Tab-separated table of C-alpha atoms in Angstrom:
chain	number	residue	atom	x	y	z
U	1	MET	CA	85.086	-70.781	126.135
U	2	ALA	CA	87.737	-68.467	127.523
U	3	VAL	CA	88.864	-68.859	131.107
U	4	ILE	CA	88.046	-66.194	133.672
U	5	GLN	CA	91.178	-64.732	135.168
U	6	GLY	CA	91.677	-62.626	138.280
U	7	ALA	CA	89.245	-62.183	141.158
U	8	SER	CA	86.127	-64.285	141.492
U	9	PRO	CA	83.168	-62.670	139.696
U	10	PRO	CA	80.077	-61.592	141.696
U	11	GLY	CA	77.583	-64.358	142.450
U	12	LEU	CA	80.083	-67.196	142.068
U	13	LEU	CA	79.076	-69.837	144.629
U	14	TRP	CA	82.092	-72.048	144.007
U	15	ALA	CA	84.721	-72.982	141.487
U	16	MET	CA	86.264	-76.433	141.130
U	17	SER	CA	89.237	-77.426	139.032
U	18	PHE	CA	89.568	-80.967	137.726
U	19	GLY	CA	92.870	-82.510	136.749
U	20	GLU	CA	93.600	-84.867	133.874
U	21	ARG	CA	92.454	-87.868	135.951
U	22	GLY	CA	89.217	-86.182	136.942
U	23	CYS	CA	90.073	-85.436	140.563
U	24	GLY	CA	88.295	-82.247	141.602
U	25	ARG	CA	89.548	-79.551	143.966
U	26	LEU	CA	87.442	-76.769	145.419
U	27	LEU	CA	89.119	-73.405	144.927
U	28	ALA	CA	89.241	-70.959	147.807
U	29	ALA	CA	87.229	-67.753	147.563
U	30	ASP	CA	90.399	-65.630	147.273
U	31	GLU	CA	92.178	-68.060	144.962
U	32	ALA	CA	92.645	-67.046	141.329
U	33	LEU	CA	91.094	-69.326	138.771
U	34	PRO	CA	93.797	-71.402	137.062
U	35	ASP	CA	94.770	-71.133	133.420
U	36	LEU	CA	93.730	-74.393	131.812
U	37	GLY	CA	96.410	-74.112	129.194
U	38	ALA	CA	99.104	-73.962	131.885
U	39	PHE	CA	98.451	-77.368	133.384
U	40	GLY	CA	97.520	-79.333	130.298
U	41	GLY	CA	94.345	-81.340	130.595
U	42	GLY	CA	91.476	-80.910	133.002
U	43	PHE	CA	88.565	-78.521	133.141
U	44	LEU	CA	86.772	-76.001	135.368
U	45	TRP	CA	83.338	-76.010	136.948
U	46	LEU	CA	81.885	-72.632	137.863
U	47	HIS	CA	78.553	-72.473	139.671
U	48	PHE	CA	76.675	-69.160	140.076
U	49	ASP	CA	73.759	-67.791	142.037
U	50	LEU	CA	71.854	-66.228	139.156
U	51	LYS	CA	69.865	-63.947	141.462
U	52	VAL	CA	72.944	-61.883	142.282
U	53	ALA	CA	75.422	-62.828	139.552
U	54	GLU	CA	76.401	-60.191	137.008
U	55	LEU	CA	77.064	-62.369	133.996
U	56	GLY	CA	76.693	-59.641	131.372
U	57	PRO	CA	80.382	-58.620	131.274
U	58	LEU	CA	81.493	-62.256	131.390
U	59	ILE	CA	79.189	-63.183	128.531
U	60	ASP	CA	80.339	-60.192	126.465
U	61	ALA	CA	83.961	-61.228	127.035
U	62	GLY	CA	83.244	-64.783	125.890
U	63	HIS	CA	84.003	-66.362	129.261
U	64	VAL	CA	80.683	-68.242	129.407
U	65	GLY	CA	80.631	-69.678	125.906
U	66	PRO	CA	79.066	-68.264	122.734
U	67	ARG	CA	77.310	-65.021	123.500
U	68	LEU	CA	73.897	-65.815	122.045
U	69	LEU	CA	73.869	-69.252	123.653
U	70	ALA	CA	74.850	-67.938	127.097
U	71	GLU	CA	72.308	-65.106	126.944
U	72	ALA	CA	69.550	-67.562	126.036
U	73	VAL	CA	70.476	-70.024	128.779
U	74	PHE	CA	70.993	-67.648	131.701
U	75	ARG	CA	68.017	-65.368	131.155
U	76	PRO	CA	65.102	-65.594	133.645
U	77	ASP	CA	63.058	-67.887	131.352
U	78	GLU	CA	62.679	-71.211	133.222
U	79	HIS	CA	61.344	-73.217	130.271
U	80	GLN	CA	63.260	-76.479	129.836
U	81	ARG	CA	65.350	-76.455	126.668
U	82	VAL	CA	68.713	-77.386	125.154
U	83	THR	CA	70.761	-75.716	122.410
U	84	VAL	CA	73.993	-76.600	120.607
U	85	ALA	CA	76.207	-73.871	119.170
U	86	ASN	CA	79.907	-73.609	118.260
U	87	GLY	CA	80.914	-76.775	120.050
U	88	HIS	CA	79.040	-75.830	123.241
U	89	VAL	CA	75.871	-77.257	124.723
U	90	GLY	CA	73.602	-75.035	126.787
U	91	GLY	CA	70.295	-75.728	128.419
U	92	VAL	CA	67.836	-75.418	131.263
U	93	VAL	CA	66.697	-78.603	133.000
U	94	ALA	CA	64.481	-79.434	135.951
U	95	ASP	CA	65.961	-79.923	139.396
U	96	LEU	CA	64.562	-80.563	142.857
U	97	ALA	CA	64.774	-77.786	145.373
U	98	ARG	CA	66.234	-79.811	148.244
U	99	PRO	CA	66.791	-83.418	149.330
U	100	GLY	CA	63.490	-85.151	150.013
U	101	ALA	CA	61.470	-82.302	148.528
U	102	LYS	CA	58.036	-82.904	147.119
U	103	PRO	CA	57.859	-83.093	143.340
U	104	ASP	CA	56.172	-79.699	143.107
U	105	ALA	CA	59.104	-78.070	144.935
U	106	SER	CA	61.065	-77.825	141.700
U	107	GLY	CA	63.871	-75.617	140.530
U	108	ARG	CA	65.865	-75.125	137.369
U	109	LEU	CA	69.500	-75.781	136.585
U	110	HIS	CA	71.005	-73.535	133.875
U	111	PHE	CA	74.259	-74.635	132.240
U	112	VAL	CA	76.658	-74.005	129.368
U	113	MET	CA	79.104	-76.830	128.701
U	114	GLY	CA	82.253	-76.471	126.618
U	115	PRO	CA	85.253	-78.710	125.965
U	116	ARG	CA	87.180	-77.415	129.006
U	117	ALA	CA	84.568	-75.899	131.311
U	118	LEU	CA	81.057	-76.201	132.674
U	119	VAL	CA	79.318	-73.027	133.820
U	120	SER	CA	76.109	-73.654	135.760
U	121	GLY	CA	73.709	-71.545	137.776
U	122	ARG	CA	70.425	-71.532	139.647
U	123	ARG	CA	67.983	-68.967	141.016
U	124	GLY	CA	66.957	-70.956	144.076
U	125	PRO	CA	68.569	-73.654	146.220
U	126	THR	CA	68.677	-76.724	143.986
U	127	GLU	CA	69.791	-80.194	144.926
U	128	SER	CA	71.958	-81.565	142.140
U	129	PRO	CA	74.901	-79.087	142.224
U	130	ASP	CA	75.318	-79.478	145.995
U	131	ALA	CA	75.050	-83.272	145.757
U	132	THR	CA	77.577	-83.364	142.906
U	133	ARG	CA	79.983	-81.134	144.805
U	134	ALA	CA	79.765	-83.452	147.819
U	135	THR	CA	80.400	-86.441	145.553
U	136	VAL	CA	83.525	-84.825	144.101
U	137	GLU	CA	84.801	-83.859	147.549
U	138	LYS	CA	84.470	-87.506	148.594
U	139	GLY	CA	86.950	-88.438	145.889
U	140	GLN	CA	84.882	-89.532	142.906
U	141	SER	CA	86.719	-89.019	139.635
U	142	ILE	CA	84.922	-87.034	136.914
U	143	PRO	CA	87.242	-86.676	133.913
U	144	SER	CA	85.143	-84.421	131.634
U	145	PRO	CA	82.470	-81.712	131.699
U	146	VAL	CA	80.079	-84.111	129.967
U	147	LEU	CA	80.360	-86.642	132.780
U	148	LEU	CA	80.034	-83.837	135.323
U	149	LEU	CA	76.734	-82.823	133.735
U	150	GLU	CA	75.626	-86.457	133.680
U	151	THR	CA	76.455	-86.742	137.380
U	152	MET	CA	74.359	-83.670	138.206
U	153	VAL	CA	71.365	-84.815	136.196
U	154	GLY	CA	71.851	-88.318	137.596
U	155	HIS	CA	71.318	-86.928	141.093
U	156	VAL	CA	68.070	-85.335	139.897
U	157	VAL	CA	66.884	-88.616	138.397
U	158	ALA	CA	67.853	-90.554	141.528
U	159	SER	CA	65.974	-88.105	143.749
U	160	MET	CA	62.898	-88.305	141.524
U	161	ALA	CA	63.146	-92.108	141.585
U	162	ALA	CA	63.304	-92.044	145.389
U	163	THR	CA	60.225	-89.811	145.473
U	164	GLY	CA	58.420	-92.201	143.139
U	165	GLN	CA	59.390	-95.180	145.298
U	166	ARG	CA	58.090	-93.430	148.402
U	167	LEU	CA	54.760	-92.742	146.693
U	168	SER	CA	54.630	-96.359	145.478
U	169	ASP	CA	55.176	-97.654	149.014
U	170	GLU	CA	52.306	-95.506	150.276
U	171	VAL	CA	50.024	-96.814	147.521
U	172	ASP	CA	51.034	-100.399	148.367
U	173	GLY	CA	50.068	-99.885	152.017
U	174	ILE	CA	46.704	-98.395	151.096
U	175	GLU	CA	46.055	-101.200	148.613
U	176	ASP	CA	46.761	-103.846	151.264
U	177	ARG	CA	44.305	-102.223	153.665
U	178	VAL	CA	41.638	-101.983	150.966
U	179	LEU	CA	42.038	-105.668	150.091
U	180	ASP	CA	41.743	-106.527	153.788
U	181	GLY	CA	38.539	-104.493	153.991
U	182	ARG	CA	40.050	-101.903	156.347
U	183	VAL	CA	39.107	-98.711	154.515
U	184	ARG	CA	39.761	-95.625	156.630
U	185	ASP	CA	40.686	-92.156	155.402
U	186	ASP	CA	42.626	-93.662	152.490
U	187	ARG	CA	40.647	-91.776	149.873
U	188	ARG	CA	41.824	-88.509	151.361
U	189	ARG	CA	45.414	-89.775	151.413
U	190	LEU	CA	45.292	-90.939	147.807
U	191	GLY	CA	44.521	-87.434	146.556
U	192	PRO	CA	47.933	-85.929	147.445
U	193	ILE	CA	49.711	-89.078	146.249
U	194	ARG	CA	48.010	-88.899	142.885
U	195	ARG	CA	48.701	-85.163	142.586
U	196	SER	CA	52.396	-85.691	143.421
U	197	ALA	CA	52.682	-88.518	140.882
U	198	VAL	CA	51.137	-86.372	138.131
U	199	ARG	CA	53.482	-83.469	138.888
U	200	LEU	CA	56.463	-85.822	138.938
U	201	HIS	CA	55.363	-87.197	135.573
U	202	ARG	CA	55.280	-83.667	134.132
U	203	GLN	CA	58.816	-82.993	135.337
U	204	LEU	CA	60.110	-86.277	133.940
U	205	LEU	CA	58.348	-85.730	130.637
U	206	GLY	CA	59.928	-82.302	130.188
U	207	LEU	CA	63.370	-83.467	131.300
U	208	ALA	CA	63.284	-86.493	128.979
U	209	ALA	CA	62.181	-84.304	126.070
U	210	VAL	CA	65.237	-82.074	126.564
U	211	PHE	CA	67.699	-84.952	126.302
U	212	HIS	CA	65.805	-86.555	123.435
U	213	ARG	CA	66.169	-83.288	121.519
U	214	LEU	CA	69.899	-83.242	122.265
U	215	GLU	CA	70.189	-86.868	121.199
U	216	GLU	CA	68.465	-86.131	117.886
U	217	ASP	CA	70.260	-82.826	117.208
U	218	ASP	CA	72.468	-83.161	114.112
U	219	ALA	CA	74.713	-80.340	115.297
U	220	ALA	CA	75.307	-82.174	118.564
U	221	HIS	CA	76.363	-85.305	116.678
U	222	ASP	CA	78.869	-83.295	114.636
U	223	LEU	CA	80.278	-81.133	117.436
U	224	HIS	CA	79.818	-82.970	120.728
U	225	GLY	CA	79.555	-86.738	120.317
U	226	PRO	CA	80.101	-87.570	124.037
U	227	ALA	CA	77.220	-85.256	124.968
U	228	VAL	CA	74.942	-87.202	122.634
U	229	ALA	CA	75.914	-90.483	124.282
U	230	VAL	CA	75.213	-89.002	127.717
U	231	ALA	CA	71.893	-87.623	126.493
U	232	ALA	CA	70.922	-91.071	125.203
U	233	ARG	CA	71.710	-92.704	128.555
U	234	LEU	CA	69.827	-90.069	130.537
U	235	ALA	CA	66.841	-90.164	128.190
U	236	GLN	CA	66.626	-93.923	128.570
U	237	ARG	CA	66.653	-93.667	132.378
U	238	LEU	CA	64.072	-90.897	132.344
U	239	ASP	CA	61.771	-92.798	129.993
U	240	ALA	CA	61.883	-95.888	132.209
U	241	LEU	CA	61.216	-93.841	135.344
U	242	ASP	CA	58.396	-91.937	133.633
U	243	ARG	CA	56.697	-95.224	132.712
U	244	ASP	CA	56.838	-96.296	136.352
U	245	VAL	CA	55.452	-92.971	137.559
U	246	THR	CA	52.673	-93.060	134.953
U	247	ALA	CA	51.714	-96.561	136.095
U	248	LEU	CA	51.791	-95.331	139.701
U	249	ALA	CA	49.437	-92.445	138.896
U	250	GLU	CA	47.057	-94.863	137.179
U	251	ARG	CA	47.178	-97.237	140.170
U	252	ALA	CA	46.386	-94.362	142.508
U	253	ARG	CA	43.440	-93.321	140.315
U	254	LEU	CA	41.968	-96.826	140.174
U	255	LEU	CA	42.544	-97.338	143.885
U	256	GLN	CA	40.880	-94.013	144.643
U	257	GLU	CA	37.844	-95.127	142.654
U	258	GLU	CA	37.760	-98.475	144.480
U	259	VAL	CA	38.037	-96.811	147.872
U	260	GLY	CA	35.231	-94.456	146.861
U	261	ALA	CA	33.100	-97.449	145.860
U	262	ARG	CA	33.836	-99.182	149.169
U	263	VAL	CA	32.926	-96.055	151.124
U	264	ALA	CA	29.711	-95.648	149.120
U	265	GLU	CA	28.875	-99.315	149.713
U	266	GLU	CA	29.355	-98.933	153.462
U	267	SER	CA	27.235	-95.775	153.472
U	268	ASN	CA	24.466	-97.578	151.586
U	269	ARG	CA	24.573	-100.418	154.081
U	270	GLN	CA	24.244	-98.010	156.988
U	271	LEU	CA	21.395	-96.189	155.255
U	272	TYR	CA	19.665	-99.548	154.729
U	273	VAL	CA	19.836	-100.329	158.446
U	274	LEU	CA	18.514	-96.887	159.329
U	275	SER	CA	15.704	-97.273	156.786
U	276	ILE	CA	14.670	-100.660	158.209
U	277	LEU	CA	14.681	-99.294	161.758
U	278	SER	CA	12.585	-96.322	160.669
U	279	ALA	CA	10.114	-98.623	158.934
U	280	LEU	CA	9.869	-100.918	161.984
U	281	PHE	CA	9.202	-98.034	164.345
U	282	LEU	CA	6.685	-96.298	162.094
U	283	PRO	CA	3.579	-98.459	162.996
U	284	PRO	CA	4.296	-98.392	166.780
U	285	THR	CA	4.799	-94.633	166.555
U	286	PHE	CA	1.457	-94.301	164.809
U	287	LEU	CA	-0.268	-96.434	167.479
U	288	THR	CA	1.260	-94.524	170.371
U	289	GLY	CA	0.212	-91.273	168.759
U	290	LEU	CA	-3.281	-92.608	168.149
U	291	PHE	CA	-3.789	-93.832	171.702
U	292	GLY	CA	-2.176	-90.724	173.093
U	293	MET	CA	-4.951	-88.473	171.838
U	294	ASN	CA	-6.759	-86.869	174.750
U	295	VAL	CA	-10.308	-87.650	173.596
U	296	LYS	CA	-13.099	-89.794	174.961
U	297	GLY	CA	-13.970	-93.174	173.505
U	298	LEU	CA	-10.405	-94.487	173.122
U	299	PRO	CA	-10.161	-98.299	173.331
U	300	PHE	CA	-8.673	-99.723	176.528
U	301	ALA	CA	-8.942	-96.338	178.213
U	302	ASP	CA	-10.542	-97.859	181.337
U	303	ASP	CA	-9.010	-101.336	181.018
U	304	PRO	CA	-6.329	-102.024	183.682
U	305	HIS	CA	-4.399	-104.107	181.089
U	306	GLY	CA	-4.700	-101.508	178.334
U	307	PHE	CA	-0.989	-100.698	178.305
U	308	LEU	CA	-0.087	-104.355	177.725
U	309	TYR	CA	-2.614	-104.607	174.908
U	310	VAL	CA	-1.277	-101.514	173.161
U	311	GLY	CA	2.350	-102.614	173.690
U	312	GLY	CA	1.594	-106.015	172.213
U	313	LEU	CA	-0.199	-104.406	169.289
U	314	SER	CA	2.853	-102.247	168.628
U	315	LEU	CA	5.144	-105.291	168.597
U	316	VAL	CA	2.822	-107.150	166.268
U	317	SER	CA	2.675	-104.194	163.883
U	318	ALA	CA	6.479	-103.942	163.863
U	319	ALA	CA	6.773	-107.689	163.184
U	320	ALA	CA	4.203	-107.435	160.419
U	321	THR	CA	6.145	-104.583	158.857
U	322	TYR	CA	9.352	-106.620	158.937
U	323	GLY	CA	7.540	-109.542	157.297
U	324	ILE	CA	6.258	-107.285	154.542
U	325	ILE	CA	9.794	-105.964	153.935
U	326	ARG	CA	11.162	-109.500	153.602
U	327	ALA	CA	8.262	-110.551	151.382
U	328	LEU	CA	8.988	-107.661	149.037
U	329	GLY	CA	12.573	-108.918	148.703
U	330	ILE	CA	14.284	-105.802	150.051
U	331	ARG	CA	17.869	-106.809	150.888
U	332	PRO	CA	20.930	-104.901	152.068
U	333	PRO	CA	23.413	-103.882	149.334
U	334	ARG	CA	26.164	-106.411	148.658
U	335	GLY	CA	29.775	-105.763	147.639
């Protein structure tokens, strides 16, 4: 990968130079990019805004790695992938759009990594490059482009893990309330949690597949051994996190079913009470309707105690109805 000389190219968000010990320094906007051969070891990190960057001339000049590899990596296709060519590793991996973003607010990090430089880019505000830049500015030593890439992806994994932990805490709270019998609107809350967990699982699955492919690539073993070791470490972390997220999604599904069963049970109990009340009031309603007919010959029409007789008859009919219900063995639903 040749080094870009002269003025900063369009769309360059920042450039950082790293010395032999891995200490990074942010280059000023008007500062010329250093010649790596002039100061021995070290490497460069160039990060672009791909929406406005004009990488065509740089790619043609060989400043962004092998031409075919760079063209494949920095094109608008956002499909996650990784490719090894001529001692360089290029790929597109998932990233979160901002700190604390929901799993569906995803972005893509495009990169080409060579022995002395890492060229990265994004089309929207992604989290990992900014977090990595802040880490370097705080003094963390990153002695190689491979470890710089691992640091960036590590921020993505850590953010996804934090999102998974937040979802797990919410599921734990809902589960405690369900076990205590305090079911509220938890079924409605479990829907977004389950959807977020499934989307997070998809991101992790794709990201892990990328690094598994790099780990298993024979060309990567021959040309870029450190990248293979990094890929193996990242794939292991992603696999472990994906198992946790998959278990979380399954917990949310089972808990959603249990909450639904509890809600249905409570509804059945309420319907049972309403049904019993309706049955108890049905005979008195019939009697009041019968004695309310405006026709001659009604019993107790001229009796001064007629109201008491009819009221007592209504109570007796309601009690008889309740006795029949109990005799038939009709009971409220049980949990």
